[in-house]
XYZ file of C-alpha atoms in Angstrom:
248
model
C 34.731 8.760 -53.159
C 34.648 5.317 -51.559
C 35.903 2.353 -53.553
C 32.516 0.614 -53.297
C 30.847 3.530 -55.080
C 32.646 2.619 -58.320
C 31.805 0.032 -60.947
C 34.638 -1.334 -63.093
C 34.975 -2.753 -66.573
C 38.068 -4.317 -68.117
C 38.577 -3.583 -71.806
C 40.221 -6.146 -74.141
C 42.958 -3.587 -74.914
C 44.187 -3.697 -71.300
C 42.551 -0.435 -70.249
C 40.240 -0.382 -67.257
C 37.164 1.817 -66.995
C 35.503 2.913 -63.789
C 32.308 4.854 -63.308
C 30.067 5.829 -60.420
C 26.987 3.757 -59.634
C 24.717 6.791 -59.637
C 26.330 8.535 -62.606
C 28.698 11.447 -62.500
C 31.473 10.555 -64.884
C 33.922 8.005 -66.254
C 37.640 7.487 -65.646
C 40.106 5.167 -67.380
C 43.484 3.704 -66.459
C 46.108 1.459 -67.998
C 47.859 0.556 -64.755
C 45.056 0.766 -62.166
C 46.885 3.580 -60.389
C 46.673 6.663 -62.574
C 43.105 7.454 -63.614
C 42.086 10.113 -66.116
C 38.621 11.511 -66.815
C 36.904 10.331 -70.000
C 34.037 12.320 -71.553
C 30.728 10.536 -71.928
C 28.943 10.038 -75.219
C 26.095 12.281 -74.043
C 28.514 15.018 -72.978
C 29.857 15.090 -76.510
C 26.503 14.868 -78.297
C 25.247 17.585 -75.960
C 26.971 20.045 -78.285
C 24.040 19.476 -80.663
C 21.244 20.148 -78.163
C 19.736 23.163 -79.898
C 16.266 21.785 -79.186
C 17.109 21.858 -75.475
C 17.324 25.662 -75.547
C 13.863 25.886 -77.090
C 12.522 23.489 -74.470
C 14.041 25.558 -71.635
C 12.479 28.770 -72.967
C 9.135 26.981 -73.127
C 9.385 25.986 -69.454
C 10.059 29.610 -68.467
C 7.045 30.795 -70.462
C 4.823 28.170 -68.811
C 6.003 29.255 -65.392
C 5.363 32.942 -66.090
C 1.859 32.206 -67.382
C 1.065 30.677 -63.998
C 2.533 33.578 -62.023
C 1.529 36.697 -63.959
C -2.156 37.560 -63.470
C -3.490 40.541 -65.477
C -4.491 43.396 -63.184
C -2.835 41.932 -60.085
C -0.374 44.398 -58.543
C 3.105 43.110 -57.798
C 5.339 44.167 -54.950
C 9.094 44.333 -55.345
C 9.282 41.079 -53.407
C 6.822 39.460 -55.822
C 8.898 40.566 -58.795
C 12.092 39.151 -57.291
C 10.376 35.853 -56.410
C 8.916 35.474 -59.909
C 12.223 36.286 -61.603
C 14.064 33.766 -59.434
C 11.370 31.174 -60.151
C 11.680 31.830 -63.886
C 15.447 31.412 -63.668
C 15.016 27.987 -62.034
C 11.975 26.814 -64.045
C 13.888 24.768 -66.624
C 16.041 23.115 -63.944
C 13.024 22.004 -61.919
C 11.281 20.723 -65.052
C 14.461 18.893 -66.081
C 14.738 17.246 -62.656
C 11.119 16.090 -62.814
C 11.621 14.734 -66.343
C 14.850 12.982 -65.308
C 13.041 11.353 -62.389
C 10.257 10.075 -64.628
C 12.762 8.947 -67.278
C 14.835 7.154 -64.653
C 11.767 5.315 -63.356
C 10.812 4.204 -66.842
C 14.348 3.079 -67.757
C 14.596 1.090 -64.507
C 11.333 -0.654 -65.378
C 12.504 -1.267 -68.962
C 15.780 -2.829 -67.836
C 13.970 -5.200 -65.496
C 11.462 -6.147 -68.158
C 14.094 -6.733 -70.845
C 16.063 -8.920 -68.401
C 13.053 -11.243 -68.341
C 11.705 -10.112 -64.984
C 8.053 -9.176 -64.462
C 8.215 -5.750 -62.804
C 4.916 -4.002 -62.040
C 3.985 -1.379 -64.612
C 4.753 2.226 -63.659
C 1.741 3.855 -62.031
C 2.064 7.322 -63.523
C 1.536 8.556 -67.037
C 3.083 8.690 -69.589
C 5.447 6.078 -68.115
C 2.743 3.393 -67.942
C 1.761 3.924 -71.573
C 5.411 3.848 -72.684
C 5.916 0.595 -70.777
C 2.964 -1.013 -72.538
C 4.207 0.243 -75.914
C 7.680 -1.147 -75.253
C 6.233 -4.528 -74.250
C 4.134 -4.697 -77.418
C 7.110 -3.791 -79.618
C 9.506 -6.213 -77.893
C 7.094 -9.143 -78.006
C 6.216 -8.377 -81.623
C 9.888 -8.183 -82.662
C 10.809 -11.519 -81.077
C 13.904 -9.848 -79.662
C 16.510 -11.482 -77.437
C 18.592 -9.274 -75.150
C 22.363 -9.764 -75.378
C 23.553 -6.855 -73.217
C 21.615 -4.430 -71.015
C 22.657 -1.086 -69.519
C 26.325 -1.900 -70.058
C 29.206 0.535 -70.020
C 31.278 0.824 -73.191
C 34.658 2.476 -73.693
C 36.766 3.357 -76.712
C 40.413 3.794 -75.634
C 41.646 5.112 -78.976
C 39.030 7.833 -79.331
C 38.664 8.458 -75.612
C 34.985 8.299 -74.738
C 32.643 6.127 -72.699
C 28.929 5.609 -72.225
C 26.211 3.135 -71.366
C 24.114 1.310 -73.922
C 20.451 0.714 -73.134
C 20.200 -2.513 -75.093
C 22.110 -4.775 -77.449
C 19.706 -7.330 -78.872
C 19.280 -9.937 -81.545
C 16.385 -8.898 -83.778
C 15.477 -10.724 -86.968
C 18.754 -12.639 -86.998
C 20.906 -9.475 -86.694
C 22.688 -7.921 -83.748
C 21.411 -4.395 -83.027
C 22.331 -1.658 -80.585
C 19.109 -0.001 -79.423
C 18.739 3.300 -77.601
C 15.442 3.850 -75.748
C 14.136 7.414 -75.859
C 11.083 8.871 -74.134
C 10.795 11.566 -76.822
C 8.242 11.286 -79.670
C 10.938 11.563 -82.346
C 14.629 10.901 -82.907
C 16.992 13.871 -82.875
C 20.408 14.083 -84.588
C 22.272 13.567 -81.318
C 20.413 10.268 -80.793
C 21.785 8.929 -84.084
C 25.319 9.925 -83.106
C 24.923 8.240 -79.726
C 24.028 4.933 -81.342
C 26.940 5.252 -83.777
C 29.329 5.886 -80.888
C 28.082 2.842 -78.985
C 28.384 0.637 -82.075
C 31.980 1.765 -82.663
C 32.915 1.051 -79.043
C 31.215 -2.352 -79.087
C 33.100 -3.277 -82.253
C 36.331 -2.398 -80.439
C 35.337 -4.823 -77.681
C 34.891 -7.630 -80.188
C 31.091 -7.376 -80.498
C 30.411 -6.174 -84.067
C 26.794 -5.002 -84.173
C 25.062 -5.045 -87.541
C 22.412 -2.397 -87.051
C 21.303 0.479 -84.872
C 17.892 1.686 -83.718
C 16.527 4.643 -81.809
C 13.267 3.451 -80.250
C 11.114 6.530 -79.623
C 8.393 5.943 -77.031
C 6.940 9.409 -76.599
C 4.013 8.709 -78.925
C 3.756 4.951 -79.371
C 6.726 2.701 -80.122
C 8.454 4.218 -83.141
C 11.757 2.531 -84.137
C 14.074 4.607 -86.312
C 16.971 2.835 -88.022
C 20.351 4.537 -87.738
C 22.834 4.690 -90.649
C 25.317 3.155 -88.279
C 28.781 3.864 -89.620
C 27.896 7.279 -91.029
C 26.650 8.148 -87.545
C 29.860 6.797 -86.003
C 32.015 8.930 -88.306
C 29.908 12.002 -87.528
C 30.289 11.299 -83.809
C 34.081 11.125 -84.117
C 34.052 14.501 -85.864
C 32.010 15.936 -82.988
C 34.432 14.296 -80.544
C 37.225 16.325 -82.126
C 35.149 19.497 -81.821
C 34.570 18.716 -78.150
C 38.317 18.276 -77.581
C 39.039 21.573 -79.338
C 36.511 23.430 -77.169
C 38.000 21.879 -74.032
C 41.436 23.039 -75.210
C 40.109 26.571 -75.573
C 38.694 26.455 -72.053
C 42.075 25.396 -70.728
C 43.863 28.245 -72.518
C 41.402 30.938 -71.389
C 42.836 33.514 -68.982
């Protein structure tokens, strides 16, 4: 991996974090020579993604409904093609969703920086953009940090916050979600970011998950309870990684 493909962040503790421009992981070093992998916040909260399994099953069912026609005979080749398509259905749907989510988040970052990017052309991204604009203008918010990497050396995790903003006289960490509701892992994400920001000398006072899947629906996070729950899950993640390393 070429040096120019990395972004770097110096932590007040003396640690240095590096991460790839296009995603793919975090590494940390104390001396700039020896780098060690650091799990991301979303890797850790991914242990709670029970709803993701239900979503994946739903994508397979949708695919099969489009392929299986009552009364239509199937050859062995048809059966193999359909089974392979069903096996890949959730991955293709996930890639499409990630592409749409990436487009929306890129627009949101430009807008929150004070730029005037053109609205996304497709739906539901255009609607979500309009909902975000209405919420942001109505809240009188002022962005403090945008899409910034955070790192907690003591607890060993890293991530990227969507937004740290001043809202109503308080400093909030805000996570933008394209889902219609907030899930438990979203709360833990915000708690993890708040804990890391505090370690960098930026004590946030509140946390929000802003759900944009069905209008702009802000959900306040019980910040420090969420942070403590995240640290417990971080320990579970470490234990599971230890088990993987000890497997024959």
